[in-house]
Coordinates of C-alpha atoms and ligand atoms in Angstrom, one line a residue:
X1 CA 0.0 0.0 0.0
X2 CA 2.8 2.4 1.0
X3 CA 3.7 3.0 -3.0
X4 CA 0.1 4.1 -3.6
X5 CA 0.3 6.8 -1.7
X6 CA 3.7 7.6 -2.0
X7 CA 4.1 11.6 -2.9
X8 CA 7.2 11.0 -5.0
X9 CA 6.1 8.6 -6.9
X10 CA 3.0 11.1 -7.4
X11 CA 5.2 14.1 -8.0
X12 CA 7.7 12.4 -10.5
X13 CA 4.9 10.7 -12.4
X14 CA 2.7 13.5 -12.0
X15 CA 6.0 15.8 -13.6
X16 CA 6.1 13.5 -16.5
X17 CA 3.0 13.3 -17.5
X18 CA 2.3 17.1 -17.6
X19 CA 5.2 16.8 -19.9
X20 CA 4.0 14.4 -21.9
X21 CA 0.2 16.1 -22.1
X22 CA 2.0 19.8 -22.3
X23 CA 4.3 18.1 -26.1
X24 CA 0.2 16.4 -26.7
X25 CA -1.3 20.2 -26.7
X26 CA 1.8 21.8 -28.5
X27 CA 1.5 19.3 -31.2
X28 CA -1.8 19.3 -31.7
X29 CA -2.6 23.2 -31.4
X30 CA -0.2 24.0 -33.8
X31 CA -1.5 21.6 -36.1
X32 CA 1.6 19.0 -36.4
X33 CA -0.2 16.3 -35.6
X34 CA -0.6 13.3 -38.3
X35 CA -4.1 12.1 -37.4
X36 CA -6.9 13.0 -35.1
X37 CA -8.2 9.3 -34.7
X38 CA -6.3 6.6 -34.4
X39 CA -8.9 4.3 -36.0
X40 CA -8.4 0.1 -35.1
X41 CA -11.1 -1.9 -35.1
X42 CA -12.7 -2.6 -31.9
X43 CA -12.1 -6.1 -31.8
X44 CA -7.9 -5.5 -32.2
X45 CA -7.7 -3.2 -29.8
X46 CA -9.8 -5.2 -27.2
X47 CA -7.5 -8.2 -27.7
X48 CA -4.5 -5.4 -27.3
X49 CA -5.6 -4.1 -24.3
X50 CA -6.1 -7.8 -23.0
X51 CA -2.7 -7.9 -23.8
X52 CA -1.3 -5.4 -22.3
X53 CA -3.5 -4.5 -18.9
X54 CA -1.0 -5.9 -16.3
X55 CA -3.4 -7.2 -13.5
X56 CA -0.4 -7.8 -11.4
X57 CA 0.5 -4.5 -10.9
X58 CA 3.9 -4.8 -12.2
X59 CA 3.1 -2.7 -15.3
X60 CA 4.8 0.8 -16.5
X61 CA 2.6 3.4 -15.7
X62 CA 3.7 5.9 -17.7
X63 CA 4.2 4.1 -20.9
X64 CA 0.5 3.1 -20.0
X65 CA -0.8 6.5 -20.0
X66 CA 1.1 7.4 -23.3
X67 CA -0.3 4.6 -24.9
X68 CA -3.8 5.5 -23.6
X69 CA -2.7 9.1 -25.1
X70 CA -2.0 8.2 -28.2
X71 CA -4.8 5.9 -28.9
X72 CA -7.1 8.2 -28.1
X73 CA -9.6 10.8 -30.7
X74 CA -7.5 14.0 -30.2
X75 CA -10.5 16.6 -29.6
X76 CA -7.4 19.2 -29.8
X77 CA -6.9 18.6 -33.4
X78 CA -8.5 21.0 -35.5
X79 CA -9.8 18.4 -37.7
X80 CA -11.7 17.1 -34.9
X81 CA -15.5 17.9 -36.0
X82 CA -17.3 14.8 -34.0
X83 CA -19.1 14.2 -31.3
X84 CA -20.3 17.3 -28.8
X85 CA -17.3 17.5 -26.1
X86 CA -15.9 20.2 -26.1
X87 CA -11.9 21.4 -26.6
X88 CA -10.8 21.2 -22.8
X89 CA -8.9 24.2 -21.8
X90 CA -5.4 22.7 -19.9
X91 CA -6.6 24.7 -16.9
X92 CA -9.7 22.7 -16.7
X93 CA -8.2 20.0 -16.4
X94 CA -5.6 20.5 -14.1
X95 CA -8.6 21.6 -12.0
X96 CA -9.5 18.2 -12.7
X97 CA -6.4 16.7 -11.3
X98 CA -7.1 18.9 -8.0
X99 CA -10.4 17.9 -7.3
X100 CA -10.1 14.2 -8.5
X101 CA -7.4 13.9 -5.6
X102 CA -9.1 15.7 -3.3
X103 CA -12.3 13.7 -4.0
X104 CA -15.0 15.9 -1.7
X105 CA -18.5 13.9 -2.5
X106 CA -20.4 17.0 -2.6
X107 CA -23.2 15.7 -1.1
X108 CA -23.7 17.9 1.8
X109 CA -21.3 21.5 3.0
X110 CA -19.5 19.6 4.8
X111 CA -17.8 17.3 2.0
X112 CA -17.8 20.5 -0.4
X113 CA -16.4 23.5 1.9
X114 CA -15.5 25.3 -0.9
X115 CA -17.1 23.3 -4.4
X116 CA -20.3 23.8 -2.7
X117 CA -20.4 27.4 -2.3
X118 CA -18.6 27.7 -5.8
X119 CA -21.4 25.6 -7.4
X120 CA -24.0 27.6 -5.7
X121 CA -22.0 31.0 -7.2
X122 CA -21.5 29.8 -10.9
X123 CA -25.4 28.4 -10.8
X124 CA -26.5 32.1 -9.6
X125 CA -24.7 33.7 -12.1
X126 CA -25.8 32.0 -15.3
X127 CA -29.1 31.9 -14.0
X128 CA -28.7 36.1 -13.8
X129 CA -27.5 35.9 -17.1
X130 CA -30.6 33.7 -18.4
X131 CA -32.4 36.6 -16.9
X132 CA -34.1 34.5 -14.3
X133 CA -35.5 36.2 -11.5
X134 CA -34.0 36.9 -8.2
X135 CA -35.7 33.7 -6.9
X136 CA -34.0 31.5 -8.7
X137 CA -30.7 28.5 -8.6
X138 CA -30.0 25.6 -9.1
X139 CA -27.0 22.7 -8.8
X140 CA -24.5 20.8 -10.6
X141 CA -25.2 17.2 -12.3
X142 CA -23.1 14.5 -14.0
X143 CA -24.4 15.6 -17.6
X144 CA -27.4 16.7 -19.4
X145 CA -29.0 13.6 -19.6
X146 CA -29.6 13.6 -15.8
X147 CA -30.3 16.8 -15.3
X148 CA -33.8 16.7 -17.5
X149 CA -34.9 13.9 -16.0
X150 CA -34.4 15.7 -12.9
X151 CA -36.4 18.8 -14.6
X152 CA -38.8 16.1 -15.8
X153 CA -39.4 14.8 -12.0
X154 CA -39.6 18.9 -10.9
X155 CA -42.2 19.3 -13.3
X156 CA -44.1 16.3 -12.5
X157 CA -44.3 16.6 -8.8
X158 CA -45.3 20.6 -9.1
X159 CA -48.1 19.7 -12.3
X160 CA -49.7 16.5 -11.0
X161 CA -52.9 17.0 -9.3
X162 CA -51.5 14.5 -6.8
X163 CA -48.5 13.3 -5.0
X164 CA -46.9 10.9 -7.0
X165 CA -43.7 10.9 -5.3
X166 CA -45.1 9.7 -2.1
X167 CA -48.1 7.9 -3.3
X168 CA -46.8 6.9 -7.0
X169 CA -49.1 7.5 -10.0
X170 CA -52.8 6.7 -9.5
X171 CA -55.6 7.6 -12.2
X172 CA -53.8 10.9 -13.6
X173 CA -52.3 9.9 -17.4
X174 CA -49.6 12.5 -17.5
X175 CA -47.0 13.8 -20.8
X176 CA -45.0 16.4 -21.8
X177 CA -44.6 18.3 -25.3
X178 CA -41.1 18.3 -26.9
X179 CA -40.2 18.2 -30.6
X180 CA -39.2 15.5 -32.9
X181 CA -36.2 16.6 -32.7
X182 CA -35.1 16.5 -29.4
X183 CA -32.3 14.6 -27.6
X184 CA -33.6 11.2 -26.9
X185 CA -33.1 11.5 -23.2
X186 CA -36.0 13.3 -23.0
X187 CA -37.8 10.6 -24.5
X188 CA -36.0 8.1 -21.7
X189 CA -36.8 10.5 -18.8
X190 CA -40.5 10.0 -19.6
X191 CA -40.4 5.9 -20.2
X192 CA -38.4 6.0 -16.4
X193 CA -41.7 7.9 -15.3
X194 CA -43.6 5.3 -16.7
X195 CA -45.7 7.0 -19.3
X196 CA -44.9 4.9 -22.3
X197 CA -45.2 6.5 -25.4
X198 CA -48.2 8.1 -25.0
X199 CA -46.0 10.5 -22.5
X200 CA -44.3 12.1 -24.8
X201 CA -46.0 14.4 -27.6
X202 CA -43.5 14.8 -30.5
X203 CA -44.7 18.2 -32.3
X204 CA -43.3 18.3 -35.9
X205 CA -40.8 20.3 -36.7
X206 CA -40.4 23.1 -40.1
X207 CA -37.5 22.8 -42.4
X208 CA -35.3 24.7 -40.8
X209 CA -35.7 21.9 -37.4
X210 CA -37.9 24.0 -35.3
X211 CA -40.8 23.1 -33.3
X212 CA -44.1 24.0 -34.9
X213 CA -45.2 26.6 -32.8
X214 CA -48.4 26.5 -34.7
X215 CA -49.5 22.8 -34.2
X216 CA -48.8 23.1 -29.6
X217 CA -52.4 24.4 -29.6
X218 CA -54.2 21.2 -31.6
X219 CA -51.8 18.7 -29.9
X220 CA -52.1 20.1 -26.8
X221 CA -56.4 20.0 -27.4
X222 CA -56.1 16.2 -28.3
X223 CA -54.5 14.8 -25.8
X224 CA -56.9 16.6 -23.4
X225 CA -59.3 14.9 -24.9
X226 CA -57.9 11.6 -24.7
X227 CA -58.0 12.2 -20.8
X228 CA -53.7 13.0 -20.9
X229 CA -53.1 16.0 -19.0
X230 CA -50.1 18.1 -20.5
X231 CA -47.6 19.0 -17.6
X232 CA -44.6 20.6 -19.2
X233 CA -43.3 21.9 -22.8
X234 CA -39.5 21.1 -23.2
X235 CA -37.7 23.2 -25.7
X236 CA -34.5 22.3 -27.5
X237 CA -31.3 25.1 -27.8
X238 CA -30.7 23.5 -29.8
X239 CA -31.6 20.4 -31.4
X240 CA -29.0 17.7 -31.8
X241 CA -29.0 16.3 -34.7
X242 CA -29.0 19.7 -36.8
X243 CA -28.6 22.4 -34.1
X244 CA -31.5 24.1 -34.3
X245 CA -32.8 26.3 -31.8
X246 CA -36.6 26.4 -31.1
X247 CA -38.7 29.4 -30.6
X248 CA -38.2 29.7 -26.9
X249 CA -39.8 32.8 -26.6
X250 CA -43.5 31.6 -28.3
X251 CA -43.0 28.1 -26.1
X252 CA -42.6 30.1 -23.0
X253 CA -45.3 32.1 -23.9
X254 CA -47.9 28.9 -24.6
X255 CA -46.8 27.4 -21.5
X256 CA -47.6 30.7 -19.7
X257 CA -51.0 30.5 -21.2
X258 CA -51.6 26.7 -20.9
X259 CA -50.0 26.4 -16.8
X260 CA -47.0 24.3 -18.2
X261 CA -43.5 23.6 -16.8
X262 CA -41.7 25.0 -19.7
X263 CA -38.0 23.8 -19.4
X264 CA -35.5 24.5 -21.5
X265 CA -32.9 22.0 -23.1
X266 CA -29.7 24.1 -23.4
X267 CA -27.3 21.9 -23.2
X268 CA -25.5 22.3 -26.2
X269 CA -26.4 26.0 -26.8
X270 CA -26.4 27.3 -23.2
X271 CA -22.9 28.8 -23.6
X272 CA -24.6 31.6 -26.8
X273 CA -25.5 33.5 -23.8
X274 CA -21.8 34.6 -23.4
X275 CA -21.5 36.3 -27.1
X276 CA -23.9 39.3 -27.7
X277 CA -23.4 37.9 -31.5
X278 CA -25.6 34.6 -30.5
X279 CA -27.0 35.7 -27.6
X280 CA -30.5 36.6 -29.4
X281 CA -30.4 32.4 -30.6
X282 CA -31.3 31.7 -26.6
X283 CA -34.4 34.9 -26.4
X284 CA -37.1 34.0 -24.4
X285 CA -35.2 32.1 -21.6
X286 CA -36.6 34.4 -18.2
X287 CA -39.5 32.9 -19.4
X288 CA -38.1 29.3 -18.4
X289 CA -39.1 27.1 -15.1
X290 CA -35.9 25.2 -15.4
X291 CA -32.9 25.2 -17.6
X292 CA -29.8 22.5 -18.8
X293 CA -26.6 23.5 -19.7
X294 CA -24.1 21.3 -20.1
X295 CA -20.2 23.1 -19.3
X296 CA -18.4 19.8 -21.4
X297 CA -19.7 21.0 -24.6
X298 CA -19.0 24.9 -25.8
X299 CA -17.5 25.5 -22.2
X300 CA -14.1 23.8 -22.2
X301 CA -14.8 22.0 -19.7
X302 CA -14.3 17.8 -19.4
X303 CA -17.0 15.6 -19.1
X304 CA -19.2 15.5 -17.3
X305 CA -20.3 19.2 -16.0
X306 CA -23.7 20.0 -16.2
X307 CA -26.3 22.6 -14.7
X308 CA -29.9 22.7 -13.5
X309 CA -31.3 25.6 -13.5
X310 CA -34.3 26.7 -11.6
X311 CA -36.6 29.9 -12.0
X312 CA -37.7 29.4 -8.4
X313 CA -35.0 27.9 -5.9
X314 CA -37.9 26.4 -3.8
X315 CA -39.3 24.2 -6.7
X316 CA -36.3 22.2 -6.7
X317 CA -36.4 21.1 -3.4
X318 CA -39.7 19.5 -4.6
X319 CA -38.5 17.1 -6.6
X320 CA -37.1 13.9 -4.0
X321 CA -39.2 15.4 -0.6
X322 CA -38.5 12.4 1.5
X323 CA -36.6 11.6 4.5
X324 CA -32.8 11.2 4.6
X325 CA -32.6 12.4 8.2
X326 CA -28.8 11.5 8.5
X327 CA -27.8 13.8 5.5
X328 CA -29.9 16.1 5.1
X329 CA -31.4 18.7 8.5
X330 CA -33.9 20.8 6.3
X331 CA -35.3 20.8 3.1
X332 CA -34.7 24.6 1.2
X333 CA -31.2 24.3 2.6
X334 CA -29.1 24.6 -0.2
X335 CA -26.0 24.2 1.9
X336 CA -26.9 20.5 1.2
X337 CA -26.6 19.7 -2.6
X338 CA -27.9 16.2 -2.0
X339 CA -31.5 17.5 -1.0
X340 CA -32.6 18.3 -4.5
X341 CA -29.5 16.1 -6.8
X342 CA -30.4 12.9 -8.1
X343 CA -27.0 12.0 -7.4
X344 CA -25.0 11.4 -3.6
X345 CA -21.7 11.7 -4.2
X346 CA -20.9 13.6 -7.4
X347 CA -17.8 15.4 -9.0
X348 CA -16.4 18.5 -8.1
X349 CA -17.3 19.7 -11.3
X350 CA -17.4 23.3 -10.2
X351 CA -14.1 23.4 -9.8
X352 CA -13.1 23.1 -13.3
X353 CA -15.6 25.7 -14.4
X354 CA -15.0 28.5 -11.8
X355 CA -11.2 27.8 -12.1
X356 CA -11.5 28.2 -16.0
X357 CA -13.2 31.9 -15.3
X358 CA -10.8 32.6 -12.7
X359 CA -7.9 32.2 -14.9
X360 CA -9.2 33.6 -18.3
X361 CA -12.5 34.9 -18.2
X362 CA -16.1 34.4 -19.0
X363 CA -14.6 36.1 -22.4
X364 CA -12.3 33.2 -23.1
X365 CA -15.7 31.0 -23.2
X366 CA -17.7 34.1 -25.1
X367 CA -14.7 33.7 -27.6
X368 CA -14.8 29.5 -28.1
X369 CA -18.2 30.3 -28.6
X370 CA -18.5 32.3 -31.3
X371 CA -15.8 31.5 -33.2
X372 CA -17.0 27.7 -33.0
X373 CA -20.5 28.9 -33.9
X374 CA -19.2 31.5 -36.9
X375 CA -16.9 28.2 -38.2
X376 CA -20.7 26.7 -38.6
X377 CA -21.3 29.5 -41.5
X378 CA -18.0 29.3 -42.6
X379 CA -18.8 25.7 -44.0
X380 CA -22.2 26.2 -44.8
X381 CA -20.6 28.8 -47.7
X382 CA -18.6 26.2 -48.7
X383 CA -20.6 23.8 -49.0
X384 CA -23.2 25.8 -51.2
X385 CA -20.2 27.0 -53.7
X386 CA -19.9 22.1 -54.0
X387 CA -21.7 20.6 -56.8
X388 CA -23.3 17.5 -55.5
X389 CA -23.8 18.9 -52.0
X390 CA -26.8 19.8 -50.0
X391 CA -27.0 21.1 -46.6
X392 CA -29.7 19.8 -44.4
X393 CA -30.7 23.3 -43.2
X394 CA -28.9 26.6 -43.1
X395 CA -26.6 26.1 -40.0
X396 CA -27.6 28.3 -36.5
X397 CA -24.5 27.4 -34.9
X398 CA -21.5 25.1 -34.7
X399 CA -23.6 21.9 -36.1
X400 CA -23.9 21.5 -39.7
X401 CA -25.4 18.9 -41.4
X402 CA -25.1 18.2 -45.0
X403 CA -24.5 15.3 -47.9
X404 CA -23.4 14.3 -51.3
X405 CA -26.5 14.1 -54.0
X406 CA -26.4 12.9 -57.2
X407 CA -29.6 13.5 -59.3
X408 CA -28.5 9.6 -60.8
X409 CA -28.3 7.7 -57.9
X410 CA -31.6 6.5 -55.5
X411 CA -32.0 7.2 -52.1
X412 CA -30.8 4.1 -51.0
X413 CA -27.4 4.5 -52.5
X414 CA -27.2 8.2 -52.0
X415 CA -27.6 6.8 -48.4
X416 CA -24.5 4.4 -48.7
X417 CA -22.5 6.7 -50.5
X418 CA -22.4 9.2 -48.1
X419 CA -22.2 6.8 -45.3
X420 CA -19.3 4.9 -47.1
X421 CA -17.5 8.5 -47.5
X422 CA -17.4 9.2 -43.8
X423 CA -16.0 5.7 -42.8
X424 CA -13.7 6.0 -45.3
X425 CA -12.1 9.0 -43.8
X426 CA -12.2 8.5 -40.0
X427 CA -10.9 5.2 -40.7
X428 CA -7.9 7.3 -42.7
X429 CA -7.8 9.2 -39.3
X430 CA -7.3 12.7 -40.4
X431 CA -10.6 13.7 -39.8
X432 CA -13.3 12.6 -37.3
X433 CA -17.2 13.4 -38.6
X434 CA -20.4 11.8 -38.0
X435 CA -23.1 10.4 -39.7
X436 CA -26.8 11.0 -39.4
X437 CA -30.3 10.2 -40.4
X438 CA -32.7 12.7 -41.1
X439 CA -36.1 12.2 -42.3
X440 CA -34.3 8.6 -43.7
X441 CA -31.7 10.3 -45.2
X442 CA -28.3 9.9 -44.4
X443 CA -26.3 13.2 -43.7
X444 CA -22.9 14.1 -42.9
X445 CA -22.7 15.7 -39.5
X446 CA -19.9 17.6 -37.9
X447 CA -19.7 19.9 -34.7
X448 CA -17.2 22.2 -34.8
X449 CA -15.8 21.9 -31.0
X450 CA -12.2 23.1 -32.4
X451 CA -11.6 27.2 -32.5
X452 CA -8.5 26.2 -34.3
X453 CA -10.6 24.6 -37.1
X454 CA -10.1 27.1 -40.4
X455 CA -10.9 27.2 -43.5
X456 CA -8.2 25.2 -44.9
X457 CA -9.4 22.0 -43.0
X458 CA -12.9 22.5 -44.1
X459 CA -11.2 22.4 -48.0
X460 CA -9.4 19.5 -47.0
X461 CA -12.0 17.3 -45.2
X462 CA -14.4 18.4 -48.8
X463 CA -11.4 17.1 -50.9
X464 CA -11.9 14.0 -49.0
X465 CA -15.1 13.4 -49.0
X466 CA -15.1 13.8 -52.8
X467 CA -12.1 11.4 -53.3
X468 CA -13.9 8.6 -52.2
X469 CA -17.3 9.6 -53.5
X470 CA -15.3 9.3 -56.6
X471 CA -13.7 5.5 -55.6
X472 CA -17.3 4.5 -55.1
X473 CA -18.6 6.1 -57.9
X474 CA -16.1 4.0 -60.0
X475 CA -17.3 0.8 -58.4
X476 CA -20.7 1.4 -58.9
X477 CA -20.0 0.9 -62.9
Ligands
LIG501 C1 -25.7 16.5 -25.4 C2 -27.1 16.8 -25.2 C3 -27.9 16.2 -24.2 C4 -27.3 15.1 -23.3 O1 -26.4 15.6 -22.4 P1 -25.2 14.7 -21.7 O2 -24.4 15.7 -21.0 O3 -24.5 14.0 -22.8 O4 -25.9 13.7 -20.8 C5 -29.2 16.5 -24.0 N1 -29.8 17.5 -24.7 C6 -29.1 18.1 -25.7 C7 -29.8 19.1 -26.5 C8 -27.8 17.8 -26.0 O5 -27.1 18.5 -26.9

């Protein structure tokens, strides 16, 4: 035991490493870096790692590390344009480092002497800048996902006519309106709760990915009928899948009208509110009950780091009233995190965040921001100066979808070719893009989480993707 908590092997491991990760981000940022994904097969490197995980203990640690470094998806890499994590800044995750060792649960003051007043700080503040009124809070969760459910459950405990979290759910058939194109989490929050499908009321979206604001009122009339009693409206800023930002403001205003929990899935787009350019993409937020932000997507923050936002502190501590007399003294207490978190222990995730402001500024995020969100433009002209290519919908932000189309080819091929294009090049490694399928048809997605990401790359990742539409092209005859 006395090596694994020996400080000098800490301090001389720790040394290396920031050495190694330090050469990582010079590499990388300056764009000397060969690939951004190592792509192997998942099969070869399972039976590598099943190699080379030494269960004895005898292992090289720091080789181990490199190795874990350099088969990794380099999110630094300007050619990164994947999944939606964002870029981490170094001092992030050194912040990381602190808290990981210090490893305060967070579930009460007294494990979180400092994260939980610095949680309560950075909550207050974005809620100010949400224009939330004076009443309102919230706390820190391990991602988006669980912090809508946990809006869900607000919303549900405050708009059933009875106590379901004491006496579970009785006669009342209960669902909540989102749009089609909504994170599917919100979909899984409402199958937790039990409603099936008939819980969840997926209003159709235009063709730019928006929630018809037009079609709330009929949807919200028929499923009164059908004895289902509307509890909340969940609006998406923005969509996933194309990055679309709903009408917040009309939403809010409807659920005004119709005595809805209107909630507000910001997860991805939360972090507009920084840059007065993008700011008007979030309008309508004072008029939310609750809001999600996640801080590991245009925040620079690792995984996970998410917010719940409430427009009234006292609804939150709604949510899980029961009993947990050796935790917690008194419910609107929010000295003690655990009252109103889904989670006991969790992260210091604060840390990160408020030691990411302290060092460079909520204008270092404002920046990340909108140069991430003016790169999604940037492509978008491009890719309307390509033959053969189509965007899905004229890009809001960082997220752009769009595909190869040739008038000769069916939509079934069209489909393969475009998803044959993008294997082809993340297994190539330079790049790292995603696929998706929108109304059955398969589009190229990428989110811009790299501020380093110019011009030159999109040319280059293009020249790519026409290569091997060409190679397949050529098979096809
Ligand atoms: C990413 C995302 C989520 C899920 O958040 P996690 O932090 O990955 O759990 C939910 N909603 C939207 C709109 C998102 O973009």
């Amino acid at each position: 035991m006395q090596k694994v908590f020996d400080s000098a092997f800490f301090r001389d491991l720790g040394h290396k490493l920031v050495d190694k990760l330090a050469d990582y981000l010079q590499i990388t940022l300056s764009k000397q870096s060969d690939i951004c994904i190592p792509w192997q097969p998942s099969s070869q490197m399972l039976e590598y790692w099943e190699k080379n995980l030494n269960f004895s203990g005898s292992g090289n640690i720091y080789e181990f590390l490199c190795k874990i470094i350099d088969s990794s998806v380099h999110i630094h890499d300007s050619r990164y344009m994947g999944h939606q994590v964002g870029m981490v800044a170094p001092v992030a995750a050194l912040a990381g480092l602190v808290s990981d060792l210090l490893n305060n649960g967070m579930a009460v003051y007294e494990m979180g002497l400092s994260s939980v007043p610095l949680e309560r700080i950075i909550c207050q503040y974005f809620a100010k800048l949400y224009n939330l009124p004076s009443s309102a809070d919230g706390f820190m969760t391990s991602g988006g996902t669980l912090s809508n459910i946990t809006a869900m459950l607000t919303a549900r405990q405050i708009k059933a006519e009875e106590d379901v979290w004491t006496l579970g759910q009785k006669k009342q058939k209960m669902a909540i309106m989102v749009s089609n194109q909504a994170h599917y989490c919100i979909e899984r929050a409402v199958k937790i709760m039990g409603w099936g499908e008939k819980g969840i009321i997926k209003v159709p979206t235009d063709s730019n990915f928006k929630i018809k604001i037009e079609n709330l009122e009929p949807l919200y009339k028929k499923a009164k009928i059908q004895g289902i009693k509307i509890i909340a409206l969940v609006g998406s800023a923005c969509s996933t899948a194309t990055g679309s930002f709903d009408n917040l403001r009309k939403m809010g205003e409807f659920a005004k009208e119709y005595k809805l929990w209107f909630h507000i899935d910001a997860a991805h787009g939360g972090a507009a509110i920084l840059s007065p350019k993008y700011a008007h993409l979030l309008d309508g937020t004072e008029l939310a009950d609750s809001i999600t932000i996640d801080f590991h997507k245009m925040m620079m923050i690792p995984a996970l780091a998410s917010a719940l936002l409430y427009r009234n502190s006292a609804d939150s501590y709604k949510t899980f009233a029961q009993k947990a007399d050796y935790l917690l003294s008194n419910n609107e207490d929010w000295q003690n995190p655990a009252a109103r978190t889904f989670e006991c222990s969790k992260f210091m995730m604060v840390v990160k965040i408020a030691s990411l402001i302290h060092a460079h500024g909520l204008k270092a995020i404002k920046n990340y921001v909108e140069t991430c969100f003016d790169n999604g433009k940037k492509l978008a002209n491009l890719i309307k100066k390509e033959k053969n290519f189509e965007l899905a919908t004229e890009p809001q932000c960082n997220i752009v979808c769009f595909r190869l189309v040739y008038s000769f080819l069916s939509l079934e091929d069209t489909n393969r070719l475009n998803y044959y294009c993008r294997k082809q090049i993340v297994e190539r490694g330079e790049y790292y893009i995603l696929t998706t399928q929108i109304n059955g048809k398969t589009f190229f997605r990428v989110s811009l989480m790299n501020y380093l990401t110019e011009e030159n790359e999109f040319k280059g990742l293009i020249s790519q993707i026409k290569h091997y539409a060409n190679l397949w092209l050529k098979r096809q005859t």
